[in-house]
Amino acid sequence: MAWDVTEAQIREFNPSGIILSGGPESTTEENSPRAPQYVFEAGVPVFGVCYGMQTMAMQLGGHVEGSNEREFGYAQVEVVNDSALVRGIEDSLTADGKPLLDVWMSHGDKVTAIRRTS
């Protein structure tokens, strides 16, 4: 679905989870796209990838800033907490058995703070 999807379209689709994907924009720009607030109130898991993670962090009270270095290319993400969103999709395992995901990255922004909740 597009970034400007309506709440009615999401409700009609009846997702069991929502993925906010990456994109060419920067969340540090004033008029960059944001996820609609109802995405975070839908009662389903929300998984942010690159830009999606950055806008989610920013919109939920965290902080995103431009990085001094751009990152581009292959990387591996270590899954540190068990989640149904990523369970069973690992590409490999660390020496101590933690799942690794192979990803392609291209970004220049970074999340520097997240809002802590209890």
PDB file of C-alpha atoms in Angstrom:
ATOM      1  CA  MET A   1       0.000   0.000   0.000  1.00  0.00           C
ATOM      2  CA  ALA A   2       1.147   3.557  -0.635  1.00  0.00           C
ATOM      3  CA  TRP A   3       2.444   5.851   2.114  1.00  0.00           C
ATOM      4  CA  ASP A   4      -0.698   7.986   1.899  1.00  0.00           C
ATOM      5  CA  VAL A   5      -3.124   5.075   2.357  1.00  0.00           C
ATOM      6  CA  THR A   6      -6.338   5.949   4.166  1.00  0.00           C
ATOM      7  CA  GLU A   7      -7.422   4.519   7.481  1.00  0.00           C
ATOM      8  CA  ALA A   8     -10.445   2.967   5.744  1.00  0.00           C
ATOM      9  CA  GLN A   9      -8.174   1.146   3.271  1.00  0.00           C
ATOM     10  CA  ILE A  10      -6.061  -0.262   6.092  1.00  0.00           C
ATOM     11  CA  ARG A  11      -9.132  -1.373   8.048  1.00  0.00           C
ATOM     12  CA  GLU A  12     -10.609  -3.005   4.927  1.00  0.00           C
ATOM     13  CA  PHE A  13      -7.335  -4.854   4.296  1.00  0.00           C
ATOM     14  CA  ASN A  14      -7.409  -6.062   7.937  1.00  0.00           C
ATOM     15  CA  PRO A  15      -3.637  -6.573   8.340  1.00  0.00           C
ATOM     16  CA  SER A  16      -2.117  -8.783  11.011  1.00  0.00           C
ATOM     17  CA  GLY A  17       0.949  -6.510  10.967  1.00  0.00           C
ATOM     18  CA  ILE A  18       2.228  -3.408   9.191  1.00  0.00           C
ATOM     19  CA  ILE A  19       5.653  -2.901   7.605  1.00  0.00           C
ATOM     20  CA  LEU A  20       6.883   0.648   7.053  1.00  0.00           C
ATOM     21  CA  SER A  21       9.461   0.315   4.289  1.00  0.00           C
ATOM     22  CA  GLY A  22      12.466   2.353   3.267  1.00  0.00           C
ATOM     23  CA  GLY A  23      12.476   5.180   0.769  1.00  0.00           C
ATOM     24  CA  PRO A  24      14.576   7.961  -0.750  1.00  0.00           C
ATOM     25  CA  GLU A  25      13.402  10.720   1.604  1.00  0.00           C
ATOM     26  CA  SER A  26      14.999  11.928   4.833  1.00  0.00           C
ATOM     27  CA  THR A  27      12.938  12.159   8.010  1.00  0.00           C
ATOM     28  CA  THR A  28      15.009  15.204   8.940  1.00  0.00           C
ATOM     29  CA  GLU A  29      13.354  17.183   6.122  1.00  0.00           C
ATOM     30  CA  GLU A  30      10.356  19.224   7.281  1.00  0.00           C
ATOM     31  CA  ASN A  31       7.856  18.030   4.663  1.00  0.00           C
ATOM     32  CA  SER A  32       8.957  14.412   4.295  1.00  0.00           C
ATOM     33  CA  PRO A  33       6.233  11.731   4.386  1.00  0.00           C
ATOM     34  CA  ARG A  34       5.066  10.437   7.761  1.00  0.00           C
ATOM     35  CA  ALA A  35       3.139   7.314   8.673  1.00  0.00           C
ATOM     36  CA  PRO A  36      -0.496   8.080   9.502  1.00  0.00           C
ATOM     37  CA  GLN A  37      -1.062   8.041  13.278  1.00  0.00           C
ATOM     38  CA  TYR A  38      -3.708   5.312  12.986  1.00  0.00           C
ATOM     39  CA  VAL A  39      -0.957   2.913  11.862  1.00  0.00           C
ATOM     40  CA  PHE A  40       0.385   3.027  15.435  1.00  0.00           C
ATOM     41  CA  GLU A  41      -3.115   2.720  16.912  1.00  0.00           C
ATOM     42  CA  ALA A  42      -4.263  -0.254  14.794  1.00  0.00           C
ATOM     43  CA  GLY A  43      -3.470  -2.815  17.486  1.00  0.00           C
ATOM     44  CA  VAL A  44      -1.104  -4.834  15.274  1.00  0.00           C
ATOM     45  CA  PRO A  45       2.715  -5.096  15.258  1.00  0.00           C
ATOM     46  CA  VAL A  46       4.478  -2.369  13.245  1.00  0.00           C
ATOM     47  CA  PHE A  47       7.927  -3.096  11.785  1.00  0.00           C
ATOM     48  CA  GLY A  48       9.998  -0.217  10.399  1.00  0.00           C
ATOM     49  CA  VAL A  49      12.772  -0.753   7.858  1.00  0.00           C
ATOM     50  CA  CYS A  50      15.276   2.089   7.220  1.00  0.00           C
ATOM     51  CA  TYR A  51      13.115   5.171   6.544  1.00  0.00           C
ATOM     52  CA  GLY A  52      10.143   3.352   8.078  1.00  0.00           C
ATOM     53  CA  MET A  53      12.074   2.780  11.306  1.00  0.00           C
ATOM     54  CA  GLN A  54      13.314   6.366  11.317  1.00  0.00           C
ATOM     55  CA  THR A  55       9.870   7.918  10.883  1.00  0.00           C
ATOM     56  CA  MET A  56       8.412   5.516  13.446  1.00  0.00           C
ATOM     57  CA  ALA A  57      11.114   6.443  15.973  1.00  0.00           C
ATOM     58  CA  MET A  58      10.636  10.162  15.314  1.00  0.00           C
ATOM     59  CA  GLN A  59       6.826  10.062  15.412  1.00  0.00           C
ATOM     60  CA  LEU A  60       6.792   8.054  18.635  1.00  0.00           C
ATOM     61  CA  GLY A  61       9.030  10.465  20.539  1.00  0.00           C
ATOM     62  CA  GLY A  62      12.554   9.491  19.495  1.00  0.00           C
ATOM     63  CA  HIS A  63      15.160  11.481  17.597  1.00  0.00           C
ATOM     64  CA  VAL A  64      16.662  11.101  14.110  1.00  0.00           C
ATOM     65  CA  GLU A  65      19.582  13.069  12.715  1.00  0.00           C
ATOM     66  CA  GLY A  66      21.785  13.123   9.672  1.00  0.00           C
ATOM     67  CA  SER A  67      24.903  10.999   9.896  1.00  0.00           C
ATOM     68  CA  ASN A  68      28.421  12.167   9.063  1.00  0.00           C
ATOM     69  CA  GLU A  69      28.801   9.098   6.869  1.00  0.00           C
ATOM     70  CA  ARG A  70      26.433   7.492   4.385  1.00  0.00           C
ATOM     71  CA  GLU A  71      26.110   3.722   4.431  1.00  0.00           C
ATOM     72  CA  PHE A  72      25.515   1.738   1.281  1.00  0.00           C
ATOM     73  CA  GLY A  73      25.682  -1.966   0.521  1.00  0.00           C
ATOM     74  CA  TYR A  74      25.262  -5.413   2.009  1.00  0.00           C
ATOM     75  CA  ALA A  75      24.907  -5.808   5.765  1.00  0.00           C
ATOM     76  CA  GLN A  76      23.672  -8.285   8.329  1.00  0.00           C
ATOM     77  CA  VAL A  77      21.184  -7.408  11.060  1.00  0.00           C
ATOM     78  CA  GLU A  78      21.326  -9.398  14.287  1.00  0.00           C
ATOM     79  CA  VAL A  79      17.900 -10.109  15.768  1.00  0.00           C
ATOM     80  CA  VAL A  80      18.312  -9.478  19.501  1.00  0.00           C
ATOM     81  CA  ASN A  81      14.701  -9.945  20.679  1.00  0.00           C
ATOM     82  CA  ASP A  82      12.304 -12.692  19.669  1.00  0.00           C
ATOM     83  CA  SER A  83       9.406 -11.410  17.569  1.00  0.00           C
ATOM     84  CA  ALA A  84       6.787 -13.072  15.407  1.00  0.00           C
ATOM     85  CA  LEU A  85       7.616 -10.472  12.742  1.00  0.00           C
ATOM     86  CA  VAL A  86      11.036 -11.983  12.043  1.00  0.00           C
ATOM     87  CA  ARG A  87      10.739 -15.509  13.440  1.00  0.00           C
ATOM     88  CA  GLY A  88      11.770 -18.182  10.950  1.00  0.00           C
ATOM     89  CA  ILE A  89      13.145 -15.862   8.258  1.00  0.00           C
ATOM     90  CA  GLU A  90      16.799 -15.773   9.333  1.00  0.00           C
ATOM     91  CA  ASP A  91      19.424 -16.114   6.620  1.00  0.00           C
ATOM     92  CA  SER A  92      22.069 -17.473   9.001  1.00  0.00           C
ATOM     93  CA  LEU A  93      22.942 -17.692  12.693  1.00  0.00           C
ATOM     94  CA  THR A  94      25.673 -16.159  14.830  1.00  0.00           C
ATOM     95  CA  ALA A  95      28.149 -18.456  16.597  1.00  0.00           C
ATOM     96  CA  ASP A  96      25.891 -18.354  19.669  1.00  0.00           C
ATOM     97  CA  GLY A  97      22.727 -19.096  17.671  1.00  0.00           C
ATOM     98  CA  LYS A  98      21.181 -15.633  17.260  1.00  0.00           C
ATOM     99  CA  PRO A  99      19.364 -15.075  13.946  1.00  0.00           C
ATOM    100  CA  LEU A 100      20.966 -12.904  11.253  1.00  0.00           C
ATOM    101  CA  LEU A 101      19.109 -11.231   8.399  1.00  0.00           C
ATOM    102  CA  ASP A 102      20.872 -10.309   5.151  1.00  0.00           C
ATOM    103  CA  VAL A 103      19.897  -6.778   4.096  1.00  0.00           C
ATOM    104  CA  TRP A 104      20.798  -4.120   1.537  1.00  0.00           C
ATOM    105  CA  MET A 105      21.180  -0.653   2.989  1.00  0.00           C
ATOM    106  CA  SER A 106      21.416   2.844   1.625  1.00  0.00           C
ATOM    107  CA  HIS A 107      20.972   5.684   4.080  1.00  0.00           C
ATOM    108  CA  GLY A 108      22.465   8.788   5.594  1.00  0.00           C
ATOM    109  CA  ASP A 109      20.269   9.282   8.674  1.00  0.00           C
ATOM    110  CA  LYS A 110      20.324   7.498  12.002  1.00  0.00           C
ATOM    111  CA  VAL A 111      18.091   7.050  15.030  1.00  0.00           C
ATOM    112  CA  THR A 112      19.927   8.579  17.990  1.00  0.00           C
ATOM    113  CA  ALA A 113      17.253   8.185  20.682  1.00  0.00           C
ATOM    114  CA  ILE A 114      14.068   6.225  21.205  1.00  0.00           C
ATOM    115  CA  ARG A 115      11.279   6.932  23.632  1.00  0.00           C
ATOM    116  CA  ARG A 116      11.459   4.561  26.568  1.00  0.00           C
ATOM    117  CA  THR A 117       8.218   2.989  27.734  1.00  0.00           C
ATOM    118  CA  SER A 118       7.551   0.813  30.738  1.00  0.00           C
TER     119      SER A 118
END
